[in-house]
Structure formats: structure tokens, C-alpha cells
Amino acid sequence: MSQFIDIGAVEDIPQRGARLVKSPLGEIAVFRTAKDEIFAVDEWLPGKAGPLSNGIQHDTRVTDPMRNWVFDLATGEAQGADEGRVRVWETRIEEGRILITQQIMGELRAAE
Amino acid sequence: MTQKIIVIGAGMASGRVLETLYDNGADVDVTLFNAEPRGNYNRIMLSPVLAGDQTYQDIVTHDDAWYAERNVTCRFGERVATIDRTAKTVTAENGDVLAYDKLVFGTGSNPFMIPLPGHDLDGVIAYRDLEDTEKMMGLGEGNKAVVIGGGLLGLEAAAGMAARGVDVTVVHIMGHLMERQLDEAAGYLLRKALVDKGITVKCSANSKEILGENGKVKALMLDDGTELPCDLLVMAVGIRPNVALAKECGLAVGKGIHVDDQMLTSDENVLAVGECVEHNGAIFGLVAPLYDQAKVAGQTLMGEEAAFVQKELSTKLKVTGCDLFSAGDFAEGEGREDIVFRDPARGVYKRLVIEENKVVGAVFYGDTADSNWFFGLIKDKTDIADMRETLIFGPAFQGGEPQDPMAAVAALADDAEICGCNGVSKAQVVAAINAGANTLDAVKAVSKAGSSCGSCSGLVEQLLSVTLGDEFVMPEKETVCKCTDLTHDEVRKLIKMKGLKSLPAVMQELTWSTPDGCHVCRPALNYYMVCEWPGEYADDGKSRFINERVHANIQKDGTYSVVPRMLGGITNPKELRAIADVADKFDVPTVKVTGGQRIDLLGVKKEDLPAIWYDLGQAGMMSGQAYAKGLRTVKTCVGTDHCRFGTQDSTGLGIQIEKAMWGAWSPHKFKLAVSGCPRNCAEATCKDLGIICVDSGYQILVGGAAGLDLRETDLLCQVATEEEALEYSCAFYQLYREGAQYLHRPYKWISKVGLDWVKEQIVEDADNRKALAERFHYSQQFFQVDPWAERARKGVDKHEFEPLADLTTSKVAAE
Ligand SMILES: Cc1cc2nc3c(=O)[nH]c(=O)nc-3n(C[C@H](O)[C@H](O)[C@H](O)COP(=O)(O)OP(=O)(O)OC[C@H]3O[C@@H](n4cnc5c(N)ncnc54)[C@H](O)[C@@H]3O)c2cc1C
């Protein structure tokens, strides 16, 4: 079973805002939607898009600040004609706290 | 054998348990405890009682006679104090010990009271029972009340008191009302309806302290220092299952009392129903599932097989005139699509969320007549593929008309001003059309609407279409984005005419087809309202591109560039030293002189931005807004100060203009230059606005470009004095700000409206010029705030700059 790490409170991210989490596997953008859902995806799609935490959010999508690619936050899939996918990380909300899958710690997990 | 049953709490859930037992002729001997000094009443109808539509007598569900006929021993106004599960006895508050065969918990929940300073003052109440309701009913005209919480209960309390003439303010922490049941669009309509009832609604408002006098509540203070005076303060911010007693006697308790599908707790002789329970991780706050639970509990007590199943829930608000309905899951997500219908004239908003050809969620406002039909589709998971096109119109309208894109214009009042240039109202345009003007040109000729800058042409065409129907063929036009059928000009005009001051307001009143827009329309709408309503519209940072949101230019590697303002391109050793110091201190990789006569620090890490700004601020520097669709720089040459050719003080004038204009937002970036003589060292002839000084005064040049397009400026006019040069410049900037489509530079806009028209507005019409300049200065008082200082010193938008968490360092800790 996947383990989860507490990365902060839901309230720490404004609605329709995003914040960065630095992990051993790279930077991860954590989004809070207007409906208080939380999504975590890679900050960068190397050579193509990013930093996504800087994009404009609408629905459960974010528009990349550099090239206007639109990504679905739930699947990480680029929308429309663009092709590409950012990794999506599982999150949960418990008692107002945001939990993210331990997998973002990379090889550390194997060491446990 | 007769079962001895003790029930704790005479609430809505346990009442149904009793009905189930007696309706089925169960052989039971019931003792009913209730902390409230009365039997079972319909709690949800307290709101109509508060509003004066019903009386307490009307909402009693079980009266004395009902209990007497069934030999229920009523111990009302008495709590159960303790429970001994091994002995199977309960102890009442007065010490009586009673034995049971089966015990039923129906203790409901407790209102959550935010532990603000002053929450224990007299006059601070919740909204849960008859006592609370009576306290609110004690108020009337001349009284003030504050309700904390803009959810279902809070709003029913507010509306009920308002109906009694009380001056009510609702303070809600989230951005829109009932955010758990409604989306922003419906929240906007609800707010509008409540405001129409005279209720003051404050969203995104944080309560800080409750102020009192002689132990009695006096006012609520918000964290921005606002004081809201009140005679009564109602907190309706949520409920918590009432589990204290269950916990004390050792039952398994999580958020609520744990129950299984048979409503049995961890003790097989103890059942629980209602808001006090937790079933499969869920807790409850609406009566529909509680009734199901009660029925199952009754059957379990009778030894029958039954299982409680959680179902979809729906919500309505019991406030007259606020018809809303929300059901299912309407969060957006993968594979989900929205069907949105808006009718601004009737204040209707309907949204269905579809997933795999099934309706999974619905939010309606203003017209809830068909809500049960839709709720049925959700509960039954009906396949809607065949009726998808017309689904939103409800069961009676299968095959109805699609949404009318003309609705917003049709809904305009007769005296709405269609053409601002010539002051032509909707009624006058329609009259011209009815008198035979059946083309845009004909309307222009007859009514003068659209004959000047032309930005209202789109609206005139819509009026032609609304008035003439199929006789008029709408020309193809470029809409703002796929969320709307309106053009930029139309949207702008409608924002002004209809007084729209928030994004949800625009999207509702102008029939947006998406719930909250996209990255194309949101920044445009935000700008239009920033420009139209200075000081009134709350800028929505989330609708701005990143550069404007964090006040720096993002670079391709995700670092930022920082350009402090240097008025007129003039700097001094102190500023240069400060720039050199921050470049050293923050390891800035590149320092570059820009084309706009200032210095760019490139490659700054986002986290370092506030600290760099702080240091630059210490040396008296502020943001150069080099990232803004707004005023950038005023480039100057040295003019008469040093140059032998100089005819005027070009540097001085450039500084004056930059001082007047910095901080302003516009449809696109705006660059200026002032050259001291026609040799034009400041390159004024390719700027958005350039001034060339000559012996006899100042030539004002407009509409240049030196980017993807290269264009030389045109002469607007020549003026004699510096004051005039400043006034004309500000008037031109304002005319552009008010008229141009978002992301159009001045040259594009001028090519649309024509230079002659611009001259008419600014050169020929002195009153208009002065009015434009005045509007500009008025607006500037709200926007001349250094955004860097706000962030570096006051911690504004702190979240933008700090990572939420840094897990790269914990690696060491884990080893
Ligand atoms: C103003 C208002 C409007 C509402 N509107 C709606 C609506 O429109 N739709 C909807 O679905 N729901 C609505 N609700 C919610 C609904 O009323 C509740 O979900 C429902 O009443 C819960 O029923 P219950 O039996 O669990 O608890 P309750 O009805 O609260 O009954 C619990 C009883 O237990 C008593 N008690 C607690 N501890 C003890 C003890 N130790 N000993 C003895 N007695 C004890 C309490 O005094 C209380 O009388 C509304 C609620 C309020 C307050």
C-alpha cells in the first residue's frame, strides 16, 4: 500500500492557486482548484512545458505559462493538438491537510 | 417478551425509529430522553418559523398525545448522564438508574463554535434549536445582526432575520456563498438575491474577534480591522457529531459513533442513528439519509434483516426567492463535461456535469422546477446519450431551442447606452430599425450609433438581429474565445452598461458557456474590469499571467528577471550601488542594460524575489513593471540640460510623464519616449506615444511600433506647454485604455478606430480631453502602489514565492 506524506494545509494554497514542492524526484506543482480539490503534477515537461505552477488555472486544467499548452491536472495529459503528459502524483486531503504519495521520495522508499 | 428500549435524544432520526417500531406493532417499552425540554419537532422547519411563515405548533411532529397513546415514558429536559454497558443501565441527570435491553443513540450534533476571543459573550449563539430561533425572533427593525457562515444554515438565519426587518450582515470566509453546494456562478446569483433582500454579504472575510460590552456582544471585528456592530451574532459554521457520551462509555468512535449497515455500534445492544453516527467513513448533515438509517434501526430492533445504503444527496435552500438546487458531484475532472445554460434576464443558471453519458452532478439557480427529474437521472444513473442535446431544458422541453447567444443584449434596458460616442440608447437604435433601417450602415446613418469609433457595431448588429429576427444575417465575427459568442468590444460595453464587477457576474450576465472561463477570456475580463471600475473591482490575481501575478518576468528556465524603475532613464550612484550589491548578494548571473534605459537583473530565483525587492526598496527603488501590460518606460535624451541641440527639458518632461503614469494597467504594454529635438535620440517615432520637442513646443506622436510590426508614429498634434503635453498624453493613454481590445497595442487600435476619431476625441474636444485625463488620474490613485514593496514588506501573496514543502533535505534526516 502506498504511504503518504503531509506537505501542508489546504489553506496554504489559495483557491485556483498552486505551489511548488521540491522532492528528490524533482519539482512538483500542487494545485488547489476553485472547488478545493488538490492535484499534484510534475512542474516541468522537459523541453516542452513548465513551470506549471506558474500557469493560469481554469476548471481542472492549467495553461502552461510559456507556450500555452493546456494540461488536465487529473491525468497530466496535454489537451487539444499538443501531445505530452506530465506525471501525476496521488494526493489526499485529510482534516484539512494535504497528503502526497510517498513515491515522490523516489529511491528512498526502497531503502525503507 | 417486551423489549425495554432507552432512546437518547428526541430528534428527527430517533423519531423515525419510534414510528417504524409502532407502525409495525413492535412489542416495546420505550423511555425517551431529550436534552431539549420538548419532544420531537421538525428541526429543518425552524427556518420558516424564524421567517414568520410558520409557528412552532405547526412543526411539532410528535405531540404529548402521540407519546401518551404509545405509552412512551418521556423524560424531556433531561440528559442521560452516564451509561454502564456491562450492567446495561443508564443514569439520568437526577441520579435515576434505568435498565435497558437495547439502547439507541440519537444525540445529533453540536454546532461548531469558532473559539474567537469573545465567543462566550452573551448574544453569541448558534442556529440549532428552538431556543436559538426564539432569540433571533426577538430582534426586529432597528436591530443589527451578524451571521458568521455563508452556508445553508447561516443564510436561512440571515434571510429569516432580514424578513423581520433586522439589518443583517453575513460574513463568509470563502470566495462565494455555499461553496460546498454551489459553484461560483450560482454563488454569484444567490449573493445578488440576498443583497436585493437588504442583506449585506461579505465573502473572503476573516473574523478576528468578537467585541463586547458588559458581557454582551457589541460587534464583530474582521482581520482587516472592519467592525460590524451587532446586537446578536449567529455562528453557523458547521456541526460536529455529538459523541461525548458514546466515547465515555467506551463505544468505538471516530468522527462519529461507528455503526455498521444494521446501525449497530461496536456493542450489539447499542444502536445509533442520525447525525451522531459515522458509517463507512461518512458523517451526515441532511435528513434524507437519516430517515433511511432510522428505518433500518427500527427493523434491526425488531429482528428483521435490513441494511443501510448511502445514496446521492441533494440540497435546497429554504429562502423565499432563492431557488437553488445542488446534487451529486459537480467538481470538474477527467472525462467530465459540463452543459451550461444561462438566462440573465430571468437570473437562471443551470449546470449539469456529465460523465460517461450519465448525469453525475447538477447545480441550478433561479429555476429549479425540474430538479427532481434531474436528481432522478443522477440517482438512477440513467444513460442520457439520446437526449443530450436538449437535456438541459428538462423533461418537458425535449427538442427545445438551443441557448440564445443574443440573450444578454435582448435583456438590456431601453435606456442602456449603446453608442457612447454619440449618446445613443437601445430604444433609439431599435426605433431606427423599426423605422426601416435594416443594415448596420442604415442604422449608423439614421441614429448615428456606431458612426464614430465603431466599437458598438457588434451590439448594433445584435439589436438588428433581435429586432428583425431571420431577416437580418449576423456577419461572422471574432469572439473573445470559445466560452462566448461576444466580441471584445461587446463584452466591454456590456460590462459597463450592466455594471458588472466580478468574473462570475460577467459570465452569468453575458451567458458564458463554460463555468469559469479559460486562460484567454479570464485575463481580458479582469483587465476590462480593472479599467472600468478603479477602486471598486477586486483585481483577480488568478486571472493574470504569471509575470503580472509575481511582478517579474519569467525566463525560459523558470527563473525571473528584475527591472527596477528609473524615471526617465536617470539613475544615481546610490541606486547603482544597490543594484550591484543585490547582484552580488543573490548571485545574479546576468546584469544587462535594457532598451528602455534601465537595468535588468536576469536569472533570479523565484524564492529570492521578495528579498531582492526589499534591498532595492531600501535604496528607494520600486518596480519598473517591465512585465506589465501597462506603463513600461519613458525613454528620454538629455535635452537642454546638457545637449547643445536641445530645445526643451526632455528629461524633465519624461520624468513628469513617468511619474504620472507608472502603475497603470492597459490592454497591452505602453512605451513612451521624449526627444529633446528632431534629431530624435530617444527614438520617439517608434513608440506607443512619443514626444518630440521643437522650439515652438511639443509634437505629440502616437501609434508607433518596433516589434514584430514596424510602424512610424503619426502626429496627433503639437502643443505649446509642458502641462499640455502631459494632459494630452494622459488623455491619449486613457482613451486607449478604455477603448482598445485586450492585447492590442495602440497602433492596432488606431487602425481600427481611425486617427481622425482619436483626434476628434483628444484634440478637437477639449472637454472630453480633460475628462479623459481626469479619469486617468482618478484611476491612478488606486494603482500607484509599488507591488514590490507590498510583497517585500507586507508579505502580500507570500504563497507565490515560497515552496509549499521542501522534501529534498529530509533525505539526510531519513538516513
Ligand atoms: C435550522 C436548520 C435547518 C435545517 N434545514 C435542513 C434542510 O432543509 N434539509 C435537511 O435535510 N436538513 C436540514 N437540517 C439538518 C437536520 O435538521 C438534521 O440533519 C437533523 O435534525 C438531524 O437529526 P438527528 O436526529 O440526528 O439530531 P437532532 O434532530 O439534532 O436531535 C438530537 C437530539 O438529541 C438531544 N440530545 C443530545 N444529547 C443528549 C443527551 N445526552 N441526552 C438526551 N438528549 C440528548 C438533543 O437535544 C437533540 O434534541 C437543518 C438543521 C437546522 C438546525
PDB file of N, CA, C and O in Angstrom, chain B residues 755-775:
ATOM      1  N   LEU B 755      -7.324  57.409 -36.958  1.00  0.00           N
ATOM      2  CA  LEU B 755      -6.618  58.512 -36.298  1.00  0.00           C
ATOM      3  C   LEU B 755      -7.515  59.749 -36.194  1.00  0.00           C
ATOM      4  O   LEU B 755      -7.453  60.486 -35.208  1.00  0.00           O
ATOM      5  N   ASP B 756      -8.362  59.930 -37.183  1.00  0.00           N
ATOM      6  CA  ASP B 756      -9.231  61.107 -37.157  1.00  0.00           C
ATOM      7  C   ASP B 756     -10.141  61.092 -35.933  1.00  0.00           C
ATOM      8  O   ASP B 756     -10.370  62.109 -35.290  1.00  0.00           O
ATOM      9  N   TRP B 757     -10.643  59.903 -35.663  1.00  0.00           N
ATOM     10  CA  TRP B 757     -11.532  59.789 -34.498  1.00  0.00           C
ATOM     11  C   TRP B 757     -10.752  60.107 -33.220  1.00  0.00           C
ATOM     12  O   TRP B 757     -11.237  60.810 -32.330  1.00  0.00           O
ATOM     13  N   VAL B 758      -9.510  59.604 -33.123  1.00  0.00           N
ATOM     14  CA  VAL B 758      -8.687  59.873 -31.941  1.00  0.00           C
ATOM     15  C   VAL B 758      -8.462  61.379 -31.817  1.00  0.00           C
ATOM     16  O   VAL B 758      -8.562  61.959 -30.731  1.00  0.00           O
ATOM     17  N   LYS B 759      -8.203  62.025 -32.953  1.00  0.00           N
ATOM     18  CA  LYS B 759      -8.004  63.484 -32.921  1.00  0.00           C
ATOM     19  C   LYS B 759      -9.270  64.192 -32.442  1.00  0.00           C
ATOM     20  O   LYS B 759      -9.210  65.117 -31.636  1.00  0.00           O
ATOM     21  N   GLU B 760     -10.396  63.746 -32.959  1.00  0.00           N
ATOM     22  CA  GLU B 760     -11.673  64.343 -32.528  1.00  0.00           C
ATOM     23  C   GLU B 760     -11.809  64.283 -31.014  1.00  0.00           C
ATOM     24  O   GLU B 760     -12.189  65.252 -30.370  1.00  0.00           O
ATOM     25  N   GLN B 761     -11.499  63.119 -30.476  1.00  0.00           N
ATOM     26  CA  GLN B 761     -11.697  62.903 -29.043  1.00  0.00           C
ATOM     27  C   GLN B 761     -10.734  63.726 -28.194  1.00  0.00           C
ATOM     28  O   GLN B 761     -11.090  64.190 -27.122  1.00  0.00           O
ATOM     29  N   ILE B 762      -9.516  63.885 -28.672  1.00  0.00           N
ATOM     30  CA  ILE B 762      -8.488  64.476 -27.813  1.00  0.00           C
ATOM     31  C   ILE B 762      -8.121  65.897 -28.215  1.00  0.00           C
ATOM     32  O   ILE B 762      -7.980  66.765 -27.366  1.00  0.00           O
ATOM     33  N   VAL B 763      -7.992  66.144 -29.490  1.00  0.00           N
ATOM     34  CA  VAL B 763      -7.526  67.459 -29.918  1.00  0.00           C
ATOM     35  C   VAL B 763      -8.692  68.423 -30.045  1.00  0.00           C
ATOM     36  O   VAL B 763      -8.656  69.539 -29.536  1.00  0.00           O
ATOM     37  N   GLU B 764      -9.757  67.961 -30.723  1.00  0.00           N
ATOM     38  CA  GLU B 764     -10.838  68.890 -31.031  1.00  0.00           C
ATOM     39  C   GLU B 764     -11.795  69.095 -29.864  1.00  0.00           C
ATOM     40  O   GLU B 764     -12.383  70.157 -29.734  1.00  0.00           O
ATOM     41  N   ASP B 765     -11.934  68.090 -29.035  1.00  0.00           N
ATOM     42  CA  ASP B 765     -12.914  68.196 -27.946  1.00  0.00           C
ATOM     43  C   ASP B 765     -12.184  68.381 -26.611  1.00  0.00           C
ATOM     44  O   ASP B 765     -11.816  67.421 -25.938  1.00  0.00           O
ATOM     45  N   ALA B 766     -12.001  69.629 -26.237  1.00  0.00           N
ATOM     46  CA  ALA B 766     -11.208  69.931 -25.042  1.00  0.00           C
ATOM     47  C   ALA B 766     -11.855  69.365 -23.775  1.00  0.00           C
ATOM     48  O   ALA B 766     -11.164  68.864 -22.880  1.00  0.00           O
ATOM     49  N   ASP B 767     -13.174  69.437 -23.696  1.00  0.00           N
ATOM     50  CA  ASP B 767     -13.846  68.930 -22.501  1.00  0.00           C
ATOM     51  C   ASP B 767     -13.612  67.436 -22.354  1.00  0.00           C
ATOM     52  O   ASP B 767     -13.352  66.912 -21.268  1.00  0.00           O
ATOM     53  N   ASN B 768     -13.726  66.761 -23.490  1.00  0.00           N
ATOM     54  CA  ASN B 768     -13.532  65.322 -23.460  1.00  0.00           C
ATOM     55  C   ASN B 768     -12.099  64.987 -23.055  1.00  0.00           C
ATOM     56  O   ASN B 768     -11.858  64.065 -22.276  1.00  0.00           O
ATOM     57  N   ARG B 769     -11.155  65.752 -23.594  1.00  0.00           N
ATOM     58  CA  ARG B 769      -9.756  65.509 -23.257  1.00  0.00           C
ATOM     59  C   ARG B 769      -9.546  65.654 -21.749  1.00  0.00           C
ATOM     60  O   ARG B 769      -8.934  64.818 -21.092  1.00  0.00           O
ATOM     61  N   LYS B 770     -10.095  66.731 -21.205  1.00  0.00           N
ATOM     62  CA  LYS B 770      -9.920  66.962 -19.767  1.00  0.00           C
ATOM     63  C   LYS B 770     -10.571  65.843 -18.959  1.00  0.00           C
ATOM     64  O   LYS B 770     -10.030  65.384 -17.957  1.00  0.00           O
ATOM     65  N   ALA B 771     -11.733  65.419 -19.424  1.00  0.00           N
ATOM     66  CA  ALA B 771     -12.435  64.354 -18.700  1.00  0.00           C
ATOM     67  C   ALA B 771     -11.626  63.053 -18.756  1.00  0.00           C
ATOM     68  O   ALA B 771     -11.520  62.326 -17.757  1.00  0.00           O
ATOM     69  N   LEU B 772     -11.051  62.762 -19.904  1.00  0.00           N
ATOM     70  CA  LEU B 772     -10.225  61.552 -20.029  1.00  0.00           C
ATOM     71  C   LEU B 772      -9.038  61.633 -19.075  1.00  0.00           C
ATOM     72  O   LEU B 772      -8.745  60.685 -18.331  1.00  0.00           O
ATOM     73  N   ALA B 773      -8.343  62.781 -19.082  1.00  0.00           N
ATOM     74  CA  ALA B 773      -7.175  62.939 -18.214  1.00  0.00           C
ATOM     75  C   ALA B 773      -7.597  62.811 -16.753  1.00  0.00           C
ATOM     76  O   ALA B 773      -6.913  62.183 -15.945  1.00  0.00           O
ATOM     77  N   GLU B 774      -8.763  63.360 -16.424  1.00  0.00           N
ATOM     78  CA  GLU B 774      -9.234  63.264 -15.038  1.00  0.00           C
ATOM     79  C   GLU B 774      -9.527  61.818 -14.647  1.00  0.00           C
ATOM     80  O   GLU B 774      -9.185  61.377 -13.559  1.00  0.00           O
ATOM     81  N   ARG B 775     -10.174  61.105 -15.556  1.00  0.00           N
ATOM     82  CA  ARG B 775     -10.450  59.694 -15.259  1.00  0.00           C
ATOM     83  C   ARG B 775      -9.146  58.929 -15.066  1.00  0.00           C
ATOM     84  O   ARG B 775      -9.049  58.053 -14.225  1.00  0.00           O
TER      85      ARG B 775
END
